[in-house]
Tab-separated table of C-alpha atoms in Angstrom:
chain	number	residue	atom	x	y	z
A	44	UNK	CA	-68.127	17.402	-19.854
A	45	UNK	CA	-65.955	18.698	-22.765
A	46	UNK	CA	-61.995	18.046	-20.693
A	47	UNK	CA	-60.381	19.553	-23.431
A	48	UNK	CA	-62.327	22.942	-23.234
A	49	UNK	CA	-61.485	23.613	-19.929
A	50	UNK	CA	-57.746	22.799	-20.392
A	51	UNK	CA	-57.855	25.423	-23.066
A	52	UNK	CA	-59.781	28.173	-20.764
A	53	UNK	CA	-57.565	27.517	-18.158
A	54	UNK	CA	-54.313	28.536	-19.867
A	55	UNK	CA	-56.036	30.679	-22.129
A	56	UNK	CA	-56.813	32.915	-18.964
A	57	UNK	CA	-52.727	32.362	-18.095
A	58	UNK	CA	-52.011	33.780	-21.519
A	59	UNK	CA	-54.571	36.541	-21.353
A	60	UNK	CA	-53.422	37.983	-18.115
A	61	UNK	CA	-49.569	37.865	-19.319
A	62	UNK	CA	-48.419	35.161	-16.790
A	63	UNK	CA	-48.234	31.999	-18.102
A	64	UNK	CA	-43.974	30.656	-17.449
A	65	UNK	CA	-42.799	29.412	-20.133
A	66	UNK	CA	-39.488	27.419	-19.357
A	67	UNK	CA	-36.435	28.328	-20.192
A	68	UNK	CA	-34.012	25.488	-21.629
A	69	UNK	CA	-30.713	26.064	-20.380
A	70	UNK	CA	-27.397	24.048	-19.471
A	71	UNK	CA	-25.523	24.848	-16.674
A	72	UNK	CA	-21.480	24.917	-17.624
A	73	UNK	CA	-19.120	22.917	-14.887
A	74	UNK	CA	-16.980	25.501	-13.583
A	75	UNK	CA	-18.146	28.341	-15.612
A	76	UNK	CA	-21.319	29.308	-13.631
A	77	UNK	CA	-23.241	32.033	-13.724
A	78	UNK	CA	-22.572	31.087	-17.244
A	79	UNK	CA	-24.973	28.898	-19.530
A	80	UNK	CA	-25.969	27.576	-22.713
A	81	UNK	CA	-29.619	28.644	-23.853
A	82	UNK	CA	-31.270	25.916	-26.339
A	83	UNK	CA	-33.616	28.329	-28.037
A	84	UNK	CA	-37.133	26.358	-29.423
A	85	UNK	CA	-35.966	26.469	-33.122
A	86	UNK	CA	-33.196	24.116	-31.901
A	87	UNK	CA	-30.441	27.001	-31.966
A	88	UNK	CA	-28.297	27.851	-28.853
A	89	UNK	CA	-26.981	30.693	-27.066
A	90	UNK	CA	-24.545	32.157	-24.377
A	91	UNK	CA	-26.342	33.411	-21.806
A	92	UNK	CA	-25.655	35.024	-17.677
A	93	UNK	CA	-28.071	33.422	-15.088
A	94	UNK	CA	-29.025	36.041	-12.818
A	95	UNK	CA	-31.870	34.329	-11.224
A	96	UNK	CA	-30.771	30.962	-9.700
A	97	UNK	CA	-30.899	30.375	-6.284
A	98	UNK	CA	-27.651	28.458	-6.317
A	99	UNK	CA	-26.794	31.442	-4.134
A	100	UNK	CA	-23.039	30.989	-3.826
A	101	UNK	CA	-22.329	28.277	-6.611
A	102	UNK	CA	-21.412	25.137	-4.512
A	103	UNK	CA	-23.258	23.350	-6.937
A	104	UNK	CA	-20.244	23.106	-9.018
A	105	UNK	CA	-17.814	23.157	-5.667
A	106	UNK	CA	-14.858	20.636	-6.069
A	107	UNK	CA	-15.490	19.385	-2.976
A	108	UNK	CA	-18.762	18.648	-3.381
A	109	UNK	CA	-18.420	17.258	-6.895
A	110	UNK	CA	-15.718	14.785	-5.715
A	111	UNK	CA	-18.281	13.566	-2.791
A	112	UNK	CA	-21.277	12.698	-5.623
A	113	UNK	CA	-17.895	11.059	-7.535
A	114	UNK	CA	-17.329	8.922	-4.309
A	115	UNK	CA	-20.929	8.138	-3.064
A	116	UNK	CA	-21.724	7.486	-6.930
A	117	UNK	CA	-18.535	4.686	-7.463
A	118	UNK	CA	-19.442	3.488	-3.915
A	119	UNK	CA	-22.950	2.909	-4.110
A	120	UNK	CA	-24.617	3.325	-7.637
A	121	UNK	CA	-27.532	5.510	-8.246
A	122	UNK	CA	-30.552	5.406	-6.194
A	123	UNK	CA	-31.379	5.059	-2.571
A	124	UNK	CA	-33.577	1.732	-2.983
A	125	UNK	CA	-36.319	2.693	-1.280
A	126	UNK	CA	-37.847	4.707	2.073
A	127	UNK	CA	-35.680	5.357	4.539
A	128	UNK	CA	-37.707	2.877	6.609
A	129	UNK	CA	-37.208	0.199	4.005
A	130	UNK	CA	-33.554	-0.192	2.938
A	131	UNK	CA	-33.584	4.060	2.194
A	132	UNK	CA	-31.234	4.612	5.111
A	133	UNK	CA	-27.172	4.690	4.279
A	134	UNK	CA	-24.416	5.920	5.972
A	135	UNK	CA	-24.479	9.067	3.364
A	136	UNK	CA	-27.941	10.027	5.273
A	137	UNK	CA	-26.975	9.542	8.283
A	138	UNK	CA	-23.652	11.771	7.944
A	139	UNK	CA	-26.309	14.545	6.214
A	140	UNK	CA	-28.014	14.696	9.553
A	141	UNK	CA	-25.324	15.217	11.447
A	142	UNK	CA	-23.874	17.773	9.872
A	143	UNK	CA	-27.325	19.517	9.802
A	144	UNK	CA	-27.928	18.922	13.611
A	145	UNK	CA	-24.517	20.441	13.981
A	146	UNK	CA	-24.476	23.468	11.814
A	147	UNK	CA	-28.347	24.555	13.954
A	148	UNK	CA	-26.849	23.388	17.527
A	149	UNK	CA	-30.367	20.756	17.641
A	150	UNK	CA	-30.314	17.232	18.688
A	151	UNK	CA	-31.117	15.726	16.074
A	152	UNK	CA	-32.211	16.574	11.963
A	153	UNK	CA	-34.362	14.722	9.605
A	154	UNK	CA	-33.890	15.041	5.692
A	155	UNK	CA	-36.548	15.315	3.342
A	156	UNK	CA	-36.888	15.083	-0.735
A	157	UNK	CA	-37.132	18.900	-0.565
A	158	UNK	CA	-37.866	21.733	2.008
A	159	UNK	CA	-41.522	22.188	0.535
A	160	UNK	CA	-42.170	18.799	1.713
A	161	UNK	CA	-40.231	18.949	4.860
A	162	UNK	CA	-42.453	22.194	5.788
A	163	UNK	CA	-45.749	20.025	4.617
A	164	UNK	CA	-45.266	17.072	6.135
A	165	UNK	CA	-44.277	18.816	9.318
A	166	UNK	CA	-47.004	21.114	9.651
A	167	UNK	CA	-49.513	18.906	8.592
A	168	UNK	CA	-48.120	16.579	11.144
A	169	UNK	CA	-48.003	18.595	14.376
A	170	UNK	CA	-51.506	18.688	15.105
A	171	UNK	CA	-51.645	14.763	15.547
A	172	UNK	CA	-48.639	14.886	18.017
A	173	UNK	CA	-50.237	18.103	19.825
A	174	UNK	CA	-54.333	17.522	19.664
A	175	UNK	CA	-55.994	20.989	19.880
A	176	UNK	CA	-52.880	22.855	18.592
A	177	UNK	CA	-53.106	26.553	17.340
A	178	UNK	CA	-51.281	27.382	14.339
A	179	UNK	CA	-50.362	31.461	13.732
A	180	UNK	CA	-48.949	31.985	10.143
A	181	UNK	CA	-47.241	34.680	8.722
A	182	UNK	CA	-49.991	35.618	5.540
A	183	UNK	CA	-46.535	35.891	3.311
A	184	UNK	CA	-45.471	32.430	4.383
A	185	UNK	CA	-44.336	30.110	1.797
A	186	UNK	CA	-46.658	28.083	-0.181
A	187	UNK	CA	-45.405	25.322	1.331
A	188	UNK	CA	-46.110	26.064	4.756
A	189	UNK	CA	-49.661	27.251	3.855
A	190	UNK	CA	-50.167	23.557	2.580
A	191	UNK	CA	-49.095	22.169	5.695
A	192	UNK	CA	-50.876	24.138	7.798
A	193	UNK	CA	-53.925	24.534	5.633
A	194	UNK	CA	-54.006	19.891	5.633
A	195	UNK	CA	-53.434	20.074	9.124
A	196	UNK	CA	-56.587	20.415	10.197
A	197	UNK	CA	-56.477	22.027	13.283
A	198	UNK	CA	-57.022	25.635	14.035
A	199	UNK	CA	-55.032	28.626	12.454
A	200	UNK	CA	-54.463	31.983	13.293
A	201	UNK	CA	-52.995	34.341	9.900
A	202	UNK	CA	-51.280	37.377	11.186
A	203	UNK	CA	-50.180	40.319	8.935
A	204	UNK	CA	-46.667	40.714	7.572
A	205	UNK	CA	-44.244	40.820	10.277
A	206	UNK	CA	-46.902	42.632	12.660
A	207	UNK	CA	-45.997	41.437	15.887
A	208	UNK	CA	-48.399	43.700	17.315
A	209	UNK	CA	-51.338	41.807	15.805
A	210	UNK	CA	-49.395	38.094	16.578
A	211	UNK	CA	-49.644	39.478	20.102
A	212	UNK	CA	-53.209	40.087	19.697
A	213	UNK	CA	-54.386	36.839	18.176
A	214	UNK	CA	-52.492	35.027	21.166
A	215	UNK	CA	-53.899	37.060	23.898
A	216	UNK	CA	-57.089	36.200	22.384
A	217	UNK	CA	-57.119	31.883	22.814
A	218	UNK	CA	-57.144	29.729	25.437
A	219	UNK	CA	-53.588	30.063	27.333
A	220	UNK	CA	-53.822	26.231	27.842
A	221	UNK	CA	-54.064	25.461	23.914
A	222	UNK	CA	-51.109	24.359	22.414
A	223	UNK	CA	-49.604	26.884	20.585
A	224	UNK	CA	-46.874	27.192	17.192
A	225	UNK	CA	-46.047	30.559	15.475
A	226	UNK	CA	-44.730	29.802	11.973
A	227	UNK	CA	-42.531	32.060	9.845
A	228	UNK	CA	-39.380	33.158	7.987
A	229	UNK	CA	-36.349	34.592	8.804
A	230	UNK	CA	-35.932	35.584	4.789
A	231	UNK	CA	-38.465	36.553	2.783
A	232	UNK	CA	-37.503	35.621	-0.387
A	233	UNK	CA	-39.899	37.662	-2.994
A	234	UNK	CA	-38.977	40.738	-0.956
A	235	UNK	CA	-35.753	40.249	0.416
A	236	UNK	CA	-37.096	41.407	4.251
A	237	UNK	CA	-36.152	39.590	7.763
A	238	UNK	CA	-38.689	38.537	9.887
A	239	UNK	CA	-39.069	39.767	13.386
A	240	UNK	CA	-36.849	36.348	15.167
A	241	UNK	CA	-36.179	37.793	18.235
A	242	UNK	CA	-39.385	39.206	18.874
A	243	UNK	CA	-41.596	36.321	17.864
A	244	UNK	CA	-39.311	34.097	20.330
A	245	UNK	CA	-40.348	36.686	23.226
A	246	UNK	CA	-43.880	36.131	22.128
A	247	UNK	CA	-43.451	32.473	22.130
A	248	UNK	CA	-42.179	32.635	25.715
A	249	UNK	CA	-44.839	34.451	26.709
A	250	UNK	CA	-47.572	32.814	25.596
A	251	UNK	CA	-45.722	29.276	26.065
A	252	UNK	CA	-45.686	28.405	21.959
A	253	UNK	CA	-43.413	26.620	19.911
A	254	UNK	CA	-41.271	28.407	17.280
A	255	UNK	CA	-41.200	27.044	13.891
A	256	UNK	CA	-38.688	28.973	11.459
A	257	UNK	CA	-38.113	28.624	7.676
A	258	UNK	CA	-34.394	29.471	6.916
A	259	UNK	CA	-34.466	28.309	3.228
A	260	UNK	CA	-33.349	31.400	2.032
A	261	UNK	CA	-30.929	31.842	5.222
A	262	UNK	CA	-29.269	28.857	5.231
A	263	UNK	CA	-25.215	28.297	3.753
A	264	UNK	CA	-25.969	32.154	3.285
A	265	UNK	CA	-25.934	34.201	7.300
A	266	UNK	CA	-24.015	33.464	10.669
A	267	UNK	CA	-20.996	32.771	11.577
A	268	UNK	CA	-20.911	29.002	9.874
A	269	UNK	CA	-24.469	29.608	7.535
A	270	UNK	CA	-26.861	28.150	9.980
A	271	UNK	CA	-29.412	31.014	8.761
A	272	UNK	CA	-30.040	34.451	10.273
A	273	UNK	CA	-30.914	33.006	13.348
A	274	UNK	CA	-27.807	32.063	14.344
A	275	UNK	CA	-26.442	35.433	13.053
A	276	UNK	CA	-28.374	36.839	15.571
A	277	UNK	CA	-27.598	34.302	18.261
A	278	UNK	CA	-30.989	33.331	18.283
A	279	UNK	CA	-31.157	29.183	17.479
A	280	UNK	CA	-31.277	28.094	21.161
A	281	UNK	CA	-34.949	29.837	20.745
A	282	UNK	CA	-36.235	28.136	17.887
A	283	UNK	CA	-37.915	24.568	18.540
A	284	UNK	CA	-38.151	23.233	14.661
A	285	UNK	CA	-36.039	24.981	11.800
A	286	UNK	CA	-36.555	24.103	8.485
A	287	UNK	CA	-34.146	24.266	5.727
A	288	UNK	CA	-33.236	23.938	2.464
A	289	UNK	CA	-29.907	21.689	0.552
A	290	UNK	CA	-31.145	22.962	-2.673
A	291	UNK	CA	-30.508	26.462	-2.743
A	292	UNK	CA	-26.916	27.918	-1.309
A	293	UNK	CA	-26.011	24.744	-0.884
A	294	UNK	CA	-26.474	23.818	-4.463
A	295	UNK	CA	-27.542	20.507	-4.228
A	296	UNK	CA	-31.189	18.583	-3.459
A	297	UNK	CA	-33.168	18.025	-1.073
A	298	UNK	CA	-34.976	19.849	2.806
A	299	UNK	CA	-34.937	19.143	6.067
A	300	UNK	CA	-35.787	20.148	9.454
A	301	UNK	CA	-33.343	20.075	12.797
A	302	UNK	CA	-34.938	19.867	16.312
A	303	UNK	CA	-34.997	18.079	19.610
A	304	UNK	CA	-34.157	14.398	19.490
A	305	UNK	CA	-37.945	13.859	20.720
A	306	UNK	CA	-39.713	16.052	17.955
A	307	UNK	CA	-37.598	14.531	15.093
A	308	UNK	CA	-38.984	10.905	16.277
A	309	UNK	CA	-42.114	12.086	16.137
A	310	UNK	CA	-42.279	13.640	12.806
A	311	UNK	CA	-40.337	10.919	11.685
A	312	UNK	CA	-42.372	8.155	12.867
A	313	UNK	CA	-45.863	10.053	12.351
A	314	UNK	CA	-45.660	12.305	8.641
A	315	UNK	CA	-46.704	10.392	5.465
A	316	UNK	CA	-44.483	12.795	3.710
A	317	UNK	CA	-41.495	11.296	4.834
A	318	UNK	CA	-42.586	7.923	5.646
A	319	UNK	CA	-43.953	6.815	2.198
A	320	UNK	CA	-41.186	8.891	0.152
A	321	UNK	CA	-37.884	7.041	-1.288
A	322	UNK	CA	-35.058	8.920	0.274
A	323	UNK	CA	-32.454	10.912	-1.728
A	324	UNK	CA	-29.993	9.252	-3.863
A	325	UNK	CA	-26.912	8.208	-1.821
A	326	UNK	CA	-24.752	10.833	-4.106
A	327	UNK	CA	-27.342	13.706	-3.759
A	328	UNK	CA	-26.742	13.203	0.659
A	329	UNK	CA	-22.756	12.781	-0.251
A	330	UNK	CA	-22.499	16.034	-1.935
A	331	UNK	CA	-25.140	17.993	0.315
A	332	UNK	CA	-22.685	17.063	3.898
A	333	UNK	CA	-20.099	18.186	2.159
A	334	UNK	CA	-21.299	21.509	0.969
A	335	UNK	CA	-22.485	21.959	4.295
A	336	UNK	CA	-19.217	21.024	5.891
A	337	UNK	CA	-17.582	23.372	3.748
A	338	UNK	CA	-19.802	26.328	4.233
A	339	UNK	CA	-19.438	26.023	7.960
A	340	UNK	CA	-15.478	27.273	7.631
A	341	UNK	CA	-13.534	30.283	7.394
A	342	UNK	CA	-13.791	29.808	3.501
A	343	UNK	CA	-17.169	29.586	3.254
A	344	UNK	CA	-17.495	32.755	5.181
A	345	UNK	CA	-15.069	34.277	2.897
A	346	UNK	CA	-18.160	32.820	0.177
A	347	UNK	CA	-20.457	34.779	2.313
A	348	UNK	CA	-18.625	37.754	2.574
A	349	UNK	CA	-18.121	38.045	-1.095
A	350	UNK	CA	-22.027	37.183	-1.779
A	351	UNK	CA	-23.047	40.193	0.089
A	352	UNK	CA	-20.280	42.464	-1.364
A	353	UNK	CA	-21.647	41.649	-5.229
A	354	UNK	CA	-25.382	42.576	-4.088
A	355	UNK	CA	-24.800	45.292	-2.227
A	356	UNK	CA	-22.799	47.078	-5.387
A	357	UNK	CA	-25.418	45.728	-7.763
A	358	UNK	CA	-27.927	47.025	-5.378
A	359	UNK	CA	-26.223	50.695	-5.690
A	360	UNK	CA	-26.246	50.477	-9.390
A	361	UNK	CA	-29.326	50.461	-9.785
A	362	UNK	CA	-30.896	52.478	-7.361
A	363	UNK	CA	-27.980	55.059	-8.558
A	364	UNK	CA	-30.399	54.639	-11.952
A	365	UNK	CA	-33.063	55.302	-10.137
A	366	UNK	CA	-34.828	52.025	-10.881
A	367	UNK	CA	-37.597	50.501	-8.192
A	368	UNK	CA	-35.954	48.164	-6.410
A	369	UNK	CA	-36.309	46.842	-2.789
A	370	UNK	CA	-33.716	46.673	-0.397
A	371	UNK	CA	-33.842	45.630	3.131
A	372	UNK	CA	-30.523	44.725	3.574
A	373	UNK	CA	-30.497	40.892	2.198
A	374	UNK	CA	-28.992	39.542	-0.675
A	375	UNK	CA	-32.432	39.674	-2.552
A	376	UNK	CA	-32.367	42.242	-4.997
A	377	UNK	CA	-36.412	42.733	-6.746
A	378	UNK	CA	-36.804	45.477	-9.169
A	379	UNK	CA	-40.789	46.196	-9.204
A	380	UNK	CA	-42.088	46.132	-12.786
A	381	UNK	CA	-45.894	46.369	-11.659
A	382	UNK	CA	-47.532	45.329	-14.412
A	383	UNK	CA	-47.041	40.900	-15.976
A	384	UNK	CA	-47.114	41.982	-19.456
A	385	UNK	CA	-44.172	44.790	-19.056
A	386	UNK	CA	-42.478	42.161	-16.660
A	387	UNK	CA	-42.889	39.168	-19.271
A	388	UNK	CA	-41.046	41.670	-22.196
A	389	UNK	CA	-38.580	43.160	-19.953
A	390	UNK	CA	-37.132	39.301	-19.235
A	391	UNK	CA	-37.871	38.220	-22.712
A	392	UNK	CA	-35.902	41.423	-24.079
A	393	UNK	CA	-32.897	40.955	-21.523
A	394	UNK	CA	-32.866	36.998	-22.838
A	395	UNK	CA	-32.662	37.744	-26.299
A	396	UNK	CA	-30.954	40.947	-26.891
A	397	UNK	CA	-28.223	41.097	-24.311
A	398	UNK	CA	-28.287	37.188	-22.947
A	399	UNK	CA	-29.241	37.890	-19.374
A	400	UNK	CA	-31.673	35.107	-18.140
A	401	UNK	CA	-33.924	36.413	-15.226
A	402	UNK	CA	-37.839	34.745	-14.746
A	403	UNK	CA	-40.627	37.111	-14.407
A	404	UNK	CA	-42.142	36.610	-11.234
A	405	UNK	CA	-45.929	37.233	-11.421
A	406	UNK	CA	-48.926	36.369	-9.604
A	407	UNK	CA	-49.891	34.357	-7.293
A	408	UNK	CA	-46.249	34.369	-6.401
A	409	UNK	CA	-46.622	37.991	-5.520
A	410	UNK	CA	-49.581	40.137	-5.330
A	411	UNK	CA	-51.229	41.775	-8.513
A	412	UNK	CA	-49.549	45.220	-8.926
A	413	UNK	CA	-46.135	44.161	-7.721
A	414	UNK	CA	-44.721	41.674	-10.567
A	415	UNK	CA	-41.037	42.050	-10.619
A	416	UNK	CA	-37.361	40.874	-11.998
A	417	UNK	CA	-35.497	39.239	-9.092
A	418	UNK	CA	-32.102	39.343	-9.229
A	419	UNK	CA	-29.416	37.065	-7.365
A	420	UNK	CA	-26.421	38.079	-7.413
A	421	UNK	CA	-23.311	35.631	-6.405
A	422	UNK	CA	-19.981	35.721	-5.897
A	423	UNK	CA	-19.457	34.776	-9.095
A	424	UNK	CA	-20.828	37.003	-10.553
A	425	UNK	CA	-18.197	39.530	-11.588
A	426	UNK	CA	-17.654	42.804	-12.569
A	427	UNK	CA	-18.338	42.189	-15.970
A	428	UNK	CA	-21.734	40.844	-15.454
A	429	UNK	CA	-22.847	43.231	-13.105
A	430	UNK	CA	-21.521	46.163	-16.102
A	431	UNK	CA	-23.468	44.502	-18.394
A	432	UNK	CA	-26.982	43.831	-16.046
A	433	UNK	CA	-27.124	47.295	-15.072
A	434	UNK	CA	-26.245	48.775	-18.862
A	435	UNK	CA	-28.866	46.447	-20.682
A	436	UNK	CA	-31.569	47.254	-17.489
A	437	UNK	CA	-30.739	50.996	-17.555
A	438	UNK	CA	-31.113	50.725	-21.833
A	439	UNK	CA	-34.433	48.468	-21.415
A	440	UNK	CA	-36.066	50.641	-18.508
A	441	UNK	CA	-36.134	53.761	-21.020
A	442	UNK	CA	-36.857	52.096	-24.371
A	443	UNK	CA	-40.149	50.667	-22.375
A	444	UNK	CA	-40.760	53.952	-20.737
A	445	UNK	CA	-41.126	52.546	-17.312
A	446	UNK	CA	-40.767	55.264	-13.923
A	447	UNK	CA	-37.887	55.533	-11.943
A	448	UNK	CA	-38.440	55.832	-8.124
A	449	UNK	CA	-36.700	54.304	-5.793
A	450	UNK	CA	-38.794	51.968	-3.699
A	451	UNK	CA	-35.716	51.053	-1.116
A	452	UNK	CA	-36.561	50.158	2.493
């Protein structure tokens, strides 16, 4: 067996078909975000505008939650020690889950290394705790959850995009005695849609099945103190396991999930994923309570107001330029290239001739055909950065002779 070869075929076939990432070195500046410093390969650097981070509303550089890493850091040192079974556990987690089993209104919360894991280990999980259980999927569930539910197992059911119709049919169609979970997202994040909550939960009651939501995209960002769209729509008393992310609006590290007292000793006592990880740095749990905390008050709404306010206008702008972009009313904002190569160039031209730094998103993130820019706006992102997005796509978009139709809704 030549190793070597194969290695090489493998990425050659990344290179061929136009989607192999390449990272992007950048450095984050304290206080000045979206703003950043690009290290360039030949060593040189740059000022560039991140437009595709998902630190949503920028509370990773939030006094607050700065001073609380400070604290936990002078208190306690670096790292946890070990699992949270072993030594792991400090008064910084413990807070964390709190405040999470607070903001979602749930007995109790359990805090992961990250929200892929949390939906893994969970899902993976369930089956043991609920022998014979049927899993139904949304097919545009994250990776994450297809893991989990893929290791599980136990029996799955994959219903079409936010087709409640054909849920309904898959459920009608097993044993009413099984044990039943329907998995899926109130955010879509490659798309920007909202899943069908209150629906789903009608379903669930129905046919007597567990709910199991992903907010990661929701969470900090919708409702009335960011518990996710969910509680927006006064809808968590419905949901038995959410799942959530301190990585993303929150603009620290790390997932979770929030549930009954009784599921969360389960998972905790029965998911490899949590039981055999080291838990988060002390000053990683400091800072993530107290983003949380703060998102949960009438300033952190004012954050949320002003989040949706910058996409909606940069949302406008562009489909006033006719560009393909689809909008279903979140603070997602994907312009549809269609094609890796044209994607790769477009993001490679916005780095390097106007310093706007947005990934191409290609397959097997999304499906062949529908490779895109995805933009995420912030609050902080100002006037001046949106002028300067929308003249360098509008400049880019006719030197590459892409079409112009609006793909909105």
């Amino acid at each position: 067996m030549d190793y070597v070869s194969h290695l090489d075929n493998a990425l050659n076939k990344l290179h061929e078909e136009g989607r192999y990432r390449t990272f992007i070195d950048i450095e984050r500046k304290k206080g000045q975000f979206p703003h950043a410093t690009w290290r360039k390969p030949d060593g040189s650097e740059a000022p560039v505008t991140v437009w595709c981070g998902n630190d949503y509303l920028g509370m990773g550089q939030h006094p607050d939650v700065l001073k609380a890493m400070h604290d936990a850091l002078d208190a306690t040192g670096a790292g946890s020690g070990g699992t949270r079974n072993i030594s792991g556990t400090t008064v910084y987690h413990k807070r964390l889950e709190a405040e999470l089993a607070d903001l979602h209104g749930k007995e109790a919360a359990l805090v992961f290394t990250s929200a892929y894991i949390a939906n893994d280990a969970t899902l993976s999980t369930l089956p043991k705790l609920f022998p014979g259980l049927i899993i139904y999927s949304d097919e545009l569930n994250h990776a994450s959850m297809i893991e989990g539910v893929r290791r599980n197992g136990g029996a799955k059911r994959i219903f079409r995009h936010n087709d409640v119709a054909h849920l309904r049919e898959l459920l009608s169609k097993d044993d009413p005695s099984a044990p039943k979970l329907i998995a899926f997202e109130s955010v879509y994040s490659m798309d920007g849609d909202f899943g069908p909550i209150r629906e789903i939960c009608d379903l669930a009651d129905e046919f007597n099945a567990l709910t199991y939501i992903d907010e990661v995209h929701a969470v900090g960002m919708y409702g009335a103190r960011g518990a996710g769209v969910a509680e927006r729509d006064n809808l968590m008393h419905r949901i038995d396991i959410i799942n959530g992310t301190l990585a993303k609006a929150y603009g620290v590290f790390g997932g979770y999930i929030a549930a009954s007292s009784k599921m969360v000793d389960a998972i905790r006592s029965y998911a490899p994923g949590f039981i055999f990880t080291t838990s988060l740095p002390p000053t990683v749990a400091a800072g993530a309570a107290a983003s949380v905390a703060f998102l949960k008050t009438a300033e952190g709404q004012k954050l949320r107001d002003l989040h949706q306010e910058q996409a909606a206008k940069l949302k406008l702008r562009l489909k006033g330029m006719g560009l393909p972009i689809i909008d279903h009313g979140s603070h997602i904002v994907p312009v549809i290239v269609g094609n890796p190569v044209h994607t790769k160039m477009l993001s490679d031209m916005l780095l390097e001739r106007f310093g706007i730094y947005v990934q191409p998103i290609n397959f097997p993130t999304v499906p062949r055909g529908t490779e895109r820019l995805r933009f995420t706006p912030s609050p902080v992102h100002g006037k001046q950065e949106i002028d300067t997005l929308v003249r360098s796509m509008d400049e880019l978009w006719a030197a590459c002779a892409l079409n112009r139709a609006d793909m909105a809704g």
